[in-house]
XYZ file of C-alpha atoms in Angstrom:
755
model
C 34.346 -36.900 1.436
C 30.920 -35.403 0.585
C 29.382 -37.353 3.446
C 32.166 -35.727 5.864
C 31.354 -32.329 4.322
C 27.645 -32.659 4.699
C 28.025 -33.777 8.179
C 30.215 -30.726 9.121
C 27.764 -28.344 7.571
C 25.115 -29.723 9.434
C 27.111 -29.519 12.647
C 28.186 -26.041 12.199
C 24.791 -24.839 10.830
C 26.167 -23.597 7.661
C 22.951 -23.981 5.766
C 19.599 -22.709 7.063
C 17.645 -24.448 9.477
C 14.106 -25.055 8.220
C 11.263 -25.569 10.908
C 8.141 -27.485 9.791
C 6.098 -24.154 9.384
C 8.764 -22.783 7.307
C 9.065 -25.763 5.188
C 5.268 -25.388 4.575
C 5.816 -21.911 3.626
C 8.661 -22.734 1.407
C 6.644 -25.623 -0.361
C 3.608 -23.353 -0.969
C 2.974 -21.771 -4.444
C 5.389 -21.629 -7.190
C 8.528 -20.068 -8.492
C 7.878 -17.433 -11.124
C 9.944 -14.714 -12.732
C 11.803 -14.520 -9.357
C 13.701 -17.713 -10.097
C 15.562 -16.124 -12.937
C 16.835 -13.198 -10.925
C 18.109 -15.827 -8.035
C 19.892 -17.661 -10.829
C 21.440 -14.534 -12.070
C 20.151 -14.976 -15.677
C 16.575 -14.035 -16.218
C 15.124 -15.070 -19.594
C 13.295 -11.841 -20.685
C 12.137 -13.465 -23.929
C 10.234 -15.855 -21.549
C 9.013 -13.354 -19.231
C 7.616 -11.121 -22.202
C 5.610 -14.238 -23.249
C 3.919 -14.399 -19.796
C 0.361 -13.470 -19.633
C -0.664 -9.632 -19.200
C -4.378 -9.826 -19.226
C -7.338 -7.476 -19.913
C -10.478 -7.703 -18.052
C -13.173 -9.967 -19.525
C -16.101 -8.179 -20.973
C -18.508 -9.486 -18.057
C -16.082 -8.154 -15.432
C -15.599 -4.727 -17.109
C -19.157 -4.374 -17.398
C -19.589 -4.979 -13.770
C -16.728 -2.366 -13.052
C -18.496 0.467 -15.201
C -21.958 -0.627 -13.802
C -22.429 -1.660 -10.318
C -18.958 -0.726 -8.987
C -19.607 2.733 -10.682
C -22.953 3.018 -8.929
C -21.499 1.949 -5.518
C -18.859 4.566 -5.576
C -21.480 7.215 -6.693
C -23.210 6.205 -3.290
C -20.240 6.724 -1.094
C -19.820 10.052 0.985
C -16.366 9.571 2.322
C -16.442 12.558 4.334
C -19.776 11.824 6.101
C -18.811 7.942 6.740
C -15.410 9.263 8.215
C -17.002 11.649 10.645
C -19.853 8.963 11.700
C -17.711 5.839 11.488
C -20.874 4.161 10.015
C -21.571 2.679 6.679
C -25.183 3.440 5.605
C -27.446 0.405 5.401
C -28.327 0.936 1.945
C -24.501 0.695 0.896
C -24.212 -2.522 2.746
C -27.538 -3.983 1.227
C -26.466 -3.001 -2.192
C -22.998 -4.576 -1.840
C -24.749 -7.912 -0.618
C -27.380 -7.760 -3.525
C -25.015 -6.905 -6.344
C -22.982 -9.846 -5.406
C -19.712 -8.024 -4.326
C -19.008 -10.563 -1.566
C -18.820 -13.430 -3.657
C -16.310 -12.623 -6.493
C -13.968 -15.686 -5.574
C -17.044 -18.016 -5.367
C -17.976 -20.341 -8.156
C -21.032 -19.537 -10.151
C -22.512 -22.882 -9.290
C -22.829 -21.699 -5.599
C -24.270 -18.178 -6.578
C -20.854 -16.308 -6.657
C -19.462 -14.225 -9.395
C -16.256 -16.355 -9.953
C -14.329 -13.442 -11.081
C -10.589 -13.306 -12.267
C -7.949 -12.224 -9.691
C -7.116 -9.099 -12.150
C -10.888 -8.321 -12.252
C -11.159 -8.511 -8.325
C -7.806 -6.667 -7.849
C -9.316 -3.802 -10.291
C -12.551 -3.559 -8.402
C -10.659 -3.270 -5.147
C -8.463 -0.709 -6.595
C -11.367 1.300 -7.561
C -13.395 1.183 -4.453
C -10.535 1.435 -1.931
C -9.430 5.142 -2.517
C -13.045 6.158 -2.679
C -13.657 4.846 0.782
C -11.313 2.135 2.546
C -14.205 1.808 4.945
C -16.628 0.640 2.305
C -13.661 -1.368 0.617
C -13.169 -3.565 3.477
C -16.851 -4.770 3.136
C -15.671 -5.984 -0.341
C -11.984 -6.960 0.445
C -12.372 -9.107 3.468
C -14.966 -11.367 1.809
C -12.993 -11.809 -1.146
C -9.453 -12.468 0.506
C -8.106 -15.047 2.847
C -11.125 -16.283 4.961
C -13.887 -18.534 4.956
C -14.939 -18.484 1.245
C -11.451 -18.959 -0.020
C -10.695 -21.655 2.266
C -13.719 -23.721 2.111
C -13.566 -23.358 -1.774
C -9.880 -24.980 -1.694
C -10.264 -27.237 1.270
C -13.814 -27.441 2.762
C -15.876 -30.514 2.557
C -18.895 -30.894 -0.046
C -21.109 -30.134 2.822
C -19.441 -27.207 3.818
C -19.430 -25.838 0.271
C -23.162 -26.550 -0.165
C -23.773 -24.694 3.075
C -21.505 -21.893 3.511
C -20.745 -20.648 -0.092
C -24.250 -19.654 -1.338
C -24.914 -17.859 1.980
C -21.298 -16.214 1.792
C -21.874 -14.930 -1.853
C -25.499 -13.447 -0.992
C -23.976 -11.637 2.125
C -25.993 -13.626 4.454
C -22.721 -14.683 6.290
C -20.599 -11.624 6.999
C -17.043 -13.115 7.460
C -14.018 -12.328 9.199
C -10.829 -14.171 9.938
C -9.221 -14.325 13.218
C -5.437 -14.963 13.104
C -3.599 -11.888 14.927
C -3.273 -12.077 18.776
C -1.575 -9.723 21.257
C 1.467 -12.108 21.284
C 1.181 -13.427 17.637
C 1.523 -10.737 14.629
C 3.921 -11.393 12.129
C 5.042 -14.706 13.817
C 1.547 -16.045 13.269
C 3.035 -19.428 13.739
C 3.273 -19.068 17.568
C -0.563 -18.214 18.085
C -1.803 -18.861 21.546
C -5.447 -19.739 20.555
C -6.212 -23.234 21.693
C -8.600 -25.766 20.618
C -9.109 -28.999 22.704
C -10.641 -31.972 21.217
C -13.091 -33.756 23.601
C -16.075 -36.037 23.501
C -19.056 -34.549 24.687
C -21.855 -35.895 26.737
C -23.967 -36.579 23.538
C -20.990 -38.764 22.207
C -19.843 -36.389 19.560
C -16.211 -35.223 19.136
C -16.225 -31.660 19.557
C -13.726 -28.886 20.296
C -13.356 -26.410 23.098
C -11.966 -23.318 21.990
C -10.175 -20.354 23.919
C -8.825 -17.253 22.189
C -8.140 -13.673 22.297
C -7.744 -12.195 18.815
C -7.323 -8.402 17.903
C -7.043 -6.186 14.776
C -9.703 -8.302 13.037
C -11.272 -6.204 10.189
C -15.138 -6.727 10.057
C -15.095 -8.238 13.514
C -17.473 -6.001 14.900
C -20.051 -6.676 12.238
C -19.235 -10.381 11.259
C -21.539 -13.270 11.906
C -19.030 -15.967 10.862
C -15.312 -16.004 11.898
C -12.591 -18.419 10.797
C -10.259 -18.847 13.926
C -7.062 -20.018 13.637
C -6.021 -22.113 16.677
C -3.422 -24.611 18.109
C -5.507 -27.819 18.130
C -4.637 -30.352 20.827
C -6.169 -33.877 20.948
C -5.072 -35.435 24.256
C -7.374 -38.610 23.738
C -6.444 -39.018 20.240
C -9.922 -38.795 19.352
C -9.272 -38.098 15.608
C -6.491 -40.604 15.297
C -3.658 -37.896 14.441
C -1.920 -37.597 17.577
C -2.041 -35.109 20.473
C -0.600 -32.211 18.958
C -2.099 -31.438 15.604
C -0.899 -28.003 14.866
C -2.405 -24.838 13.537
C -6.221 -25.512 12.421
C -8.802 -23.238 10.902
C -12.271 -23.441 12.816
C -15.748 -21.826 11.672
C -17.372 -20.205 14.755
C -20.813 -18.571 14.425
C -22.010 -15.247 16.220
C -24.190 -16.186 19.037
C -22.121 -19.445 19.996
C -22.158 -19.568 23.822
C -18.696 -18.023 25.105
C -18.047 -16.180 21.715
C -17.902 -12.430 21.996
C -17.447 -9.925 19.046
C -18.792 -6.354 18.395
C -16.292 -4.144 20.213
C -14.368 -1.758 18.026
C -10.766 -0.750 17.779
C -10.361 2.521 15.931
C -8.106 2.437 13.009
C -6.221 5.562 11.833
C -7.535 7.073 8.830
C -10.809 5.685 7.303
C -12.679 4.316 10.385
C -13.123 0.770 9.024
C -14.784 -1.941 11.071
C -12.143 -3.573 12.989
C -12.044 -5.078 16.436
C -11.214 -8.120 18.956
C -12.584 -11.427 18.702
C -12.862 -13.348 22.361
C -13.569 -16.853 22.945
C -13.726 -18.567 26.244
C -14.805 -22.182 26.221
C -16.506 -21.941 23.213
C -17.571 -25.470 21.798
C -18.299 -26.342 18.364
C -18.541 -29.411 16.423
C -15.337 -30.993 14.927
C -17.214 -30.610 11.618
C -16.744 -26.850 11.989
C -13.010 -27.448 11.050
C -12.446 -26.123 7.531
C -12.095 -29.586 5.917
C -13.775 -31.389 9.028
C -11.459 -33.928 10.214
C -9.019 -34.177 7.410
C -8.297 -30.218 7.869
C -7.104 -30.840 11.456
C -3.528 -29.633 11.689
C -3.692 -28.332 8.079
C -4.254 -24.957 8.886
C -0.923 -23.414 8.388
C -0.590 -25.186 5.271
C -3.879 -23.577 4.149
C -2.699 -20.192 4.972
C 0.617 -20.399 3.410
C -1.013 -21.598 0.011
C -3.508 -19.211 -0.093
C -1.388 -16.242 1.077
C 1.187 -17.330 -1.725
C -0.995 -15.713 -4.415
C -3.302 -13.758 -2.024
C -0.725 -10.979 -1.074
C -0.804 -10.255 -4.853
C -4.645 -9.003 -4.608
C -6.164 -6.838 -1.833
C -3.192 -4.658 -0.394
C -1.404 -4.174 -3.715
C -4.976 -3.180 -5.286
C -5.573 -0.715 -2.623
C -2.091 0.706 -2.702
C -1.826 1.142 -6.632
C -5.443 2.250 -6.788
C -4.579 4.747 -4.245
C -1.553 5.681 -6.165
C -3.463 6.091 -9.407
C -5.846 8.264 -7.544
C -3.043 10.457 -6.247
C -1.959 10.985 -9.906
C -5.330 11.539 -11.392
C -5.731 14.704 -9.100
C -1.980 15.798 -8.436
C -1.503 16.457 -12.133
C -4.575 18.615 -12.384
C -4.126 20.525 -9.271
C -0.483 21.339 -10.263
C -1.998 23.051 -13.145
C -5.096 24.691 -11.866
C -3.246 25.942 -8.698
C -1.296 29.081 -9.487
C 1.329 31.172 -7.793
C 3.677 33.894 -9.272
C 1.349 34.176 -12.320
C 2.081 30.622 -13.547
C 0.750 26.947 -12.644
C 2.677 25.710 -10.001
C 3.213 22.350 -11.821
C 5.671 24.506 -14.076
C 7.933 25.283 -11.177
C 10.517 22.635 -11.282
C 10.314 21.574 -7.364
C 6.737 20.778 -7.992
C 7.114 19.229 -11.316
C 9.702 16.886 -9.869
C 7.037 15.468 -7.587
C 4.358 15.104 -10.312
C 6.749 13.418 -12.664
C 7.722 11.051 -9.929
C 4.192 10.232 -9.152
C 3.227 9.699 -12.808
C 6.054 7.391 -13.720
C 6.161 5.204 -10.513
C 2.310 4.870 -10.804
C 2.775 3.620 -14.215
C 5.294 1.231 -13.059
C 3.160 -0.123 -10.115
C -0.128 -0.436 -12.109
C 1.982 -2.732 -14.679
C 3.303 -4.730 -11.969
C -0.183 -5.074 -10.441
C -1.464 -6.430 -13.644
C 1.359 -8.512 -14.385
C 1.184 -10.134 -11.116
C -2.367 -10.875 -11.005
C -2.386 -12.317 -14.393
C 0.147 -14.837 -13.363
C -2.209 -15.964 -10.532
C -4.951 -16.109 -12.916
C -2.621 -18.536 -14.935
C -2.503 -20.817 -11.983
C 0.699 -19.636 -10.523
C 0.926 -18.744 -6.909
C 4.175 -16.894 -6.554
C 4.861 -16.235 -2.867
C 7.971 -14.286 -2.929
C 6.740 -11.832 -5.772
C 3.287 -11.654 -3.950
C 5.274 -10.522 -0.847
C 7.403 -7.979 -2.951
C 4.028 -6.597 -4.206
C 2.293 -6.419 -1.065
C 5.484 -4.725 0.849
C 6.706 -2.318 -1.984
C 3.253 -1.246 -3.417
C 1.943 -0.318 -0.019
C 5.144 1.539 0.857
C 5.448 3.379 -2.544
C 1.749 4.280 -2.441
C 2.425 5.849 1.237
C 5.379 7.824 -0.250
C 3.584 8.907 -3.460
C 0.587 10.051 -1.223
C 2.886 12.142 0.750
C 4.529 13.707 -2.412
C 0.768 14.575 -3.581
C 0.180 16.105 -0.310
C 3.273 18.268 -0.814
C 1.813 19.452 -4.144
C -1.615 20.304 -2.575
C 0.236 22.030 0.207
C -2.394 23.936 2.380
C -5.212 22.393 0.502
C -4.123 18.981 1.703
C -3.916 19.694 5.114
C -7.335 21.516 5.722
C -9.737 18.822 6.639
C -13.330 18.702 5.318
C -15.389 17.416 2.327
C -13.181 19.113 -0.037
C -10.003 17.533 1.095
C -9.092 15.145 -1.642
C -5.880 13.438 -0.238
C -6.194 13.810 3.489
C -7.687 10.653 4.406
C -5.971 8.550 2.144
C -2.633 9.998 3.565
C -3.840 9.205 7.060
C -4.888 5.629 6.018
C -1.591 4.676 4.560
C -0.100 3.131 7.551
C -2.927 0.446 7.480
C -1.595 -1.138 4.252
C 1.898 -0.898 5.427
C 0.966 -3.029 8.598
C -1.761 -5.762 7.834
C -1.174 -9.008 6.069
C 2.365 -9.151 7.362
C 4.132 -5.977 8.566
C 6.309 -4.533 5.773
C 9.431 -4.563 8.116
C 9.072 -8.002 8.554
C 8.104 -8.955 4.964
C 11.118 -6.976 3.870
C 13.801 -8.319 6.216
C 12.551 -11.889 6.839
C 10.281 -12.987 4.060
C 11.358 -11.978 0.765
C 14.981 -12.753 0.711
C 14.791 -15.431 3.580
C 12.259 -17.445 1.590
C 13.427 -16.545 -1.842
C 17.209 -17.405 -1.348
C 16.232 -21.013 -0.384
C 13.203 -21.604 -2.516
C 13.822 -19.650 -5.723
C 17.545 -20.649 -6.032
C 18.390 -23.328 -8.553
C 20.314 -25.588 -5.922
C 19.900 -24.240 -2.286
C 16.704 -26.119 -1.456
C 17.821 -29.455 -2.790
C 21.420 -29.119 -1.018
C 19.400 -28.420 2.311
C 17.171 -31.452 1.602
C 20.183 -33.686 0.918
C 21.570 -32.840 4.208
C 18.234 -33.156 6.138
C 17.606 -36.583 4.676
C 21.276 -37.612 4.872
C 21.400 -38.424 1.263
C 24.930 -37.948 0.286
C 24.086 -38.471 -3.650
C 21.429 -35.594 -3.580
C 23.753 -33.337 -1.531
C 26.775 -34.118 -3.735
C 25.088 -33.525 -7.208
C 23.493 -30.146 -5.975
C 26.498 -28.959 -4.184
C 28.570 -29.528 -7.133
C 26.132 -27.967 -9.513
C 25.739 -25.041 -6.943
C 29.507 -24.347 -6.928
C 29.652 -24.478 -10.964
C 26.652 -22.163 -11.040
C 28.504 -19.759 -8.662
C 31.724 -19.793 -10.520
C 29.923 -19.196 -13.855
C 27.939 -16.347 -12.445
C 31.281 -14.836 -11.213
C 32.659 -14.940 -14.697
C 29.480 -13.729 -16.144
C 29.098 -10.880 -13.840
C 32.679 -9.439 -14.655
C 31.931 -9.757 -18.398
C 28.474 -8.101 -17.857
C 30.186 -5.333 -15.969
C 32.834 -4.616 -18.452
C 30.264 -4.336 -21.094
C 27.407 -2.730 -19.073
C 25.189 -5.618 -19.634
C 25.786 -5.935 -23.478
C 26.314 -9.745 -23.303
C 23.127 -10.086 -21.331
C 21.216 -9.529 -24.414
C 17.771 -8.097 -24.796
C 14.377 -9.639 -26.182
C 13.390 -6.342 -27.941
C 15.190 -3.420 -29.731
C 14.496 0.207 -29.597
C 14.695 2.553 -26.662
C 13.987 0.041 -23.817
C 16.539 -2.550 -25.050
C 19.301 -1.438 -22.651
C 17.259 -2.029 -19.757
C 16.885 -5.521 -20.138
C 20.612 -5.803 -20.598
C 21.131 -3.741 -17.228
C 18.690 -5.946 -15.322
C 20.233 -8.899 -16.574
C 23.646 -7.708 -15.354
C 22.031 -6.535 -12.073
C 20.565 -10.076 -11.725
C 23.934 -11.699 -12.101
C 25.499 -9.373 -9.408
C 22.466 -10.210 -7.258
C 22.810 -14.229 -7.724
C 26.683 -13.787 -6.837
C 26.035 -11.805 -3.617
C 23.191 -14.216 -2.840
C 25.485 -17.266 -2.892
C 28.195 -15.281 -1.025
C 25.761 -14.798 1.830
C 24.532 -18.328 1.732
C 28.033 -19.559 1.679
C 29.709 -17.368 4.345
C 26.615 -16.292 6.708
C 24.294 -19.124 6.319
C 22.066 -20.068 8.943
C 22.803 -16.625 10.624
C 20.926 -14.883 7.809
C 17.786 -14.906 9.872
C 19.256 -12.471 12.483
C 20.791 -10.016 9.820
C 17.587 -8.218 8.965
C 19.265 -5.150 7.766
C 21.228 -6.902 5.343
C 18.558 -9.106 4.011
C 16.113 -6.038 3.670
C 18.802 -4.652 1.202
C 18.802 -7.907 -0.784
C 14.826 -7.653 -0.754
C 15.139 -4.112 -2.065
C 17.407 -5.035 -5.020
C 15.083 -8.069 -6.021
C 12.038 -5.897 -5.546
C 13.100 -3.129 -7.656
C 14.271 -5.472 -10.550
C 10.723 -7.069 -10.353
C 8.865 -3.678 -10.283
C 10.962 -2.357 -13.235
C 10.171 -5.564 -15.033
C 6.427 -4.771 -14.526
C 6.902 -1.372 -16.275
C 8.824 -2.885 -19.194
C 6.036 -5.650 -19.622
C 3.372 -3.181 -19.512
C 5.124 -1.048 -22.301
C 5.043 -4.127 -24.553
C 1.668 -5.415 -23.729
C 0.084 -1.945 -24.421
C 1.760 -1.799 -27.923
C 4.942 0.336 -27.032
C 3.135 3.552 -27.091
C 5.525 6.363 -27.844
C 3.990 9.093 -25.554
C 4.558 6.453 -22.619
C 8.319 6.476 -23.174
C 9.074 9.164 -20.635
C 7.242 7.063 -17.918
C 9.019 3.931 -18.808
C 12.317 5.551 -18.871
C 11.797 7.430 -15.547
C 10.452 4.273 -13.555
C 13.160 1.988 -15.010
C 15.982 4.392 -14.214
C 14.696 5.011 -10.757
C 14.351 1.412 -10.151
C 17.907 0.676 -11.444
C 19.126 3.643 -9.138
C 17.364 1.881 -6.041
C 19.003 -1.409 -7.153
C 22.545 0.247 -7.203
C 21.641 1.718 -3.736
C 20.733 -1.725 -2.537
C 24.117 -3.247 -3.588
C 26.083 -0.430 -2.200
C 24.468 -1.153 1.227
C 25.135 -4.880 0.939
C 28.755 -4.149 0.163
C 29.131 -1.645 2.925
C 27.606 -3.858 5.617
C 28.231 -7.548 4.346
C 30.437 -8.385 7.513
C 33.770 -8.801 8.750
C 36.899 -10.965 7.518
C 38.397 -10.690 4.110
C 35.274 -10.984 2.009
C 33.352 -8.147 3.934
C 36.832 -5.975 3.672
C 37.103 -6.604 0.057
C 33.619 -5.630 -0.567
C 33.672 -2.604 1.556
C 37.028 -1.297 -0.202
C 37.821 -2.672 -3.763
C 34.255 -4.082 -4.359
C 32.704 -0.648 -3.343
C 35.176 1.193 -5.701
C 34.486 -0.845 -8.728
C 30.674 -0.538 -8.018
C 30.731 3.222 -7.813
C 33.117 3.438 -10.686
C 30.524 1.518 -13.084
C 26.955 1.859 -11.355
C 24.157 -0.030 -12.795
C 21.646 2.967 -12.499
C 21.459 6.702 -11.849
C 18.441 8.732 -10.759
C 16.268 10.122 -13.780
C 17.391 13.616 -14.937
C 15.465 16.661 -14.884
C 14.387 16.605 -18.523
C 12.843 13.431 -17.942
C 10.877 14.191 -15.014
C 9.373 17.315 -17.053
C 8.388 14.805 -19.617
C 6.790 12.288 -17.253
C 4.857 15.262 -15.488
C 3.380 16.160 -18.624
C 1.590 12.730 -18.892
C -0.777 13.847 -16.236
C -0.816 17.689 -16.569
C -3.279 17.877 -19.407
C -6.630 16.072 -20.121
C -6.696 13.845 -23.175
C -6.270 10.132 -24.269
C -2.969 9.527 -22.219
C -4.376 10.933 -19.025
C -7.403 8.901 -19.396
C -5.376 5.653 -20.008
C -3.191 6.271 -16.982
C -6.089 7.003 -14.777
C -8.596 4.131 -16.093
C -10.142 2.550 -13.210
C -10.104 5.660 -10.917
C -13.606 7.034 -9.885
C -14.389 10.448 -10.780
C -17.321 12.113 -8.862
C -19.981 13.407 -11.268
C -20.420 16.060 -8.494
C -18.655 19.170 -10.011
C -19.120 21.142 -6.876
C -17.085 19.224 -4.453
C -13.637 17.976 -4.190
C -12.022 16.090 -7.212
C -15.218 16.613 -9.226
C -14.755 20.280 -8.954
C -11.006 19.963 -9.472
C -11.279 17.949 -12.750
C -13.945 20.332 -14.007
C -11.697 23.140 -13.498
C -8.767 21.210 -15.023
C -10.641 20.468 -18.296
C -11.767 24.206 -18.771
C -8.269 25.499 -17.968
C -7.046 23.275 -20.742
C -9.726 24.546 -23.010
C -8.870 28.143 -22.399
C -5.230 27.763 -22.715
C -5.364 28.533 -26.353
C -7.394 31.664 -25.936
C -4.812 32.818 -23.045
C -2.004 32.289 -25.448
C -3.457 34.536 -27.824
C -3.588 37.105 -25.183
C -0.068 36.533 -24.279
C 1.082 37.019 -27.995
C -1.030 40.287 -28.080
C 0.985 41.320 -24.841
C 4.300 40.587 -26.517
C 3.277 42.416 -29.488
C 2.282 45.655 -27.204
C -1.202 45.322 -28.392
C -2.151 44.577 -24.551
C -0.766 45.993 -21.469
C 0.948 43.813 -18.946
C -0.767 41.859 -16.375
C -2.817 38.686 -15.893
C -4.101 37.397 -18.877
C -7.345 36.383 -17.456
C -8.113 40.089 -16.621
C -7.274 41.247 -20.129
C -9.897 39.064 -21.877
C -12.480 42.013 -22.356
C -9.986 44.309 -23.609
C -8.709 41.432 -26.237
C -12.331 41.308 -27.382
C -12.694 45.203 -27.768
C -9.460 45.043 -29.937
C -11.018 42.162 -32.059
C -8.017 39.908 -30.872
C -10.344 37.217 -29.409
C -14.093 36.329 -29.912
C -16.632 37.155 -27.301
C -17.247 33.382 -26.692
C -13.481 32.959 -25.956
C -13.651 35.643 -23.402
C -16.567 34.007 -21.860
C -14.578 30.512 -21.727
C -11.630 32.304 -20.100
C -13.883 33.870 -17.280
C -15.444 30.481 -16.909
C -12.173 28.700 -16.645
C -10.878 31.366 -14.153
C -14.171 31.044 -11.946
C -13.690 27.193 -11.903
C -9.985 27.449 -11.032
C -10.410 29.824 -8.104
C -13.386 27.564 -6.791
C -11.333 24.434 -7.180
C -8.530 25.602 -4.784
C -10.827 26.677 -2.114
C -10.832 24.747 1.379
C -13.709 24.160 3.626
C -14.679 26.684 6.202
C -16.821 25.816 9.420
C -18.550 27.991 11.855
C -17.592 27.528 15.650
C -20.840 25.444 16.151
C -19.973 23.155 13.072
C -16.352 22.964 14.229
C -16.638 22.004 17.632
C -19.826 20.153 17.438
C -21.406 22.348 20.161
C -24.841 23.872 20.454
C -25.527 27.024 22.606
C -27.980 26.584 25.427
C -28.874 29.205 28.048
C -25.673 30.923 27.797
C -23.648 27.467 28.088
C -22.255 24.962 25.612
C -23.543 21.645 25.551
C -22.047 18.557 22.914
C -24.437 18.767 19.961
C -25.719 15.962 17.853
C -26.050 17.569 14.319
C -23.933 16.513 11.824
C -21.169 19.146 10.328
C -22.695 20.684 7.261
C -20.548 21.152 4.082
C -19.429 24.485 4.596
C -19.701 27.013 1.778
C -16.263 28.117 0.637
C -14.900 31.414 1.637
């Protein structure tokens, strides 16, 4: 019976069809906490026992020393204007070892932890993404990482010391005009042949684009489809995707031209190769690496997506929180700080709480990779959702900064990050494709307790394997239906919680959500099956549900790891409630759009009724939004913890440095202003702005002269902090008058005095 069923399922394509490249992606890395959500019953006690690391002393010292020094060297506005990184910055990055974080110490590298690398990238990126790429690219997927894991000993001995020292500046050539997210379809071709000297060599032809550091790199790793028509390597004619090292100056190889990315103008451009000949030994791993390129990429991206893009995104979100809270206090309208207005306060509270959640998820995920776990699905979630949320939170920050956010110049704090946000959305797998194809498409098969084994049974025509796992799958499905109804009726009470106190209910709600998610996953695989690949709108909603459950778990894990700080509870409550609301939204979208037929009709009607009758989550309330905003609206220990790792310029005359100076002075002057307000209420002082009555208050003995001086100092700083840049016509247009005419000028724009 099971043999007939297996053949029927195979013939009707009930199960997903898995190609060789998809199989390599599925087999890369490990299932982590995502497995519990796909199974419908996450073990939160085990999840809370997972590592949540702190930086080792050596890495913290490097962050506080060389990284801080680098940030102080950066003039983001000038780099943005000239599109050029000063040579002293490049040399500092090389000499301090910032291109060798991944490389073992025996080869001259730093051999830092993944968490350390992520934290460093999170600090540098918001200061200047242009400079950040000089650190990110050498320490992400490319020559160093691939050679460490797959290179020959000779390759390690030659390349790694030079990469660590910055003697080799690498780039990685994958994307092409016709192969972006569909990287497996690359057209770049490598042809194995025997040269006149009797050596096996490769002739490469390729056209790559969007390659970061390509214009300045002297070592490119080219992903190509390798062919060996004479079977010189003894592996057949079509070897598959292969990673080949190509040095600058090799005949036929061209780099140096630039694309012009939006926002921070980082070095990015095309790589062109026409009949480029290199030895077979230039394959990463030499002959043994021929045809293994896709496996290499999938294995390293399984954890790699957890690092650079989430680091930049979360670092950017923290930088937004670090300045938006202060600006909402320093900027006044209608006689009060704008942060006390509920519309503005709502944005500030959201920024504070979701940044808390994102940083918790970042640290938790990096800790997993440092523990030897390469979780491809969670890494994809982190890449897609941190970059998307960072863009959203930056937009919220721009709304708070308002006119100050849209006037460009050296004093614009958020503008460049706002313009650069689409870059993170696009690279290392466009978010649209990651959300609609990869997260659920890969997760539903790989992370499910039975699906991949059933598919394997069908592919191998193994009736016993198929039978055992199909029976287990059906039992698992029925159990989750029963478990789901019980959890629905008890609002997750039966799911239990590994902790007591104010966060216990969130574990129960997440457990209930996971059960519903698992049932819906099984329904999709049973009824839609292999057609799920073309149902991107539906699979995107599944990805949303999974992602927000994982992000909420990151917030809860952080709260436990940091000692259950009571002052952080508003941030935990807000972020987890927001996440559960998003999970509810995702479920509503799945129910409404599951498909036709009896099941689809039931979900759209009866199912939707019960879903709305007892929702798993609601948006955070106004009181909670107020409490969350307060976390970043006053200087002190909590503000410092939440913004830890954000670079604050020591220059108090410009931009963020000027704003933070005013933020602190306004806080110091607040008790004095309260005395003046109290005197006004007691009719001892007339109506009016409290700042303008400081001297009257001194004259009446209500405050001390030094207190009045503090008020004046804070007022001056506050007014300076909200000023924007002003340019003369010559500065603005970049022109110089000559003989009554106007010619293009070479002089750099000066930092204009504030009006």
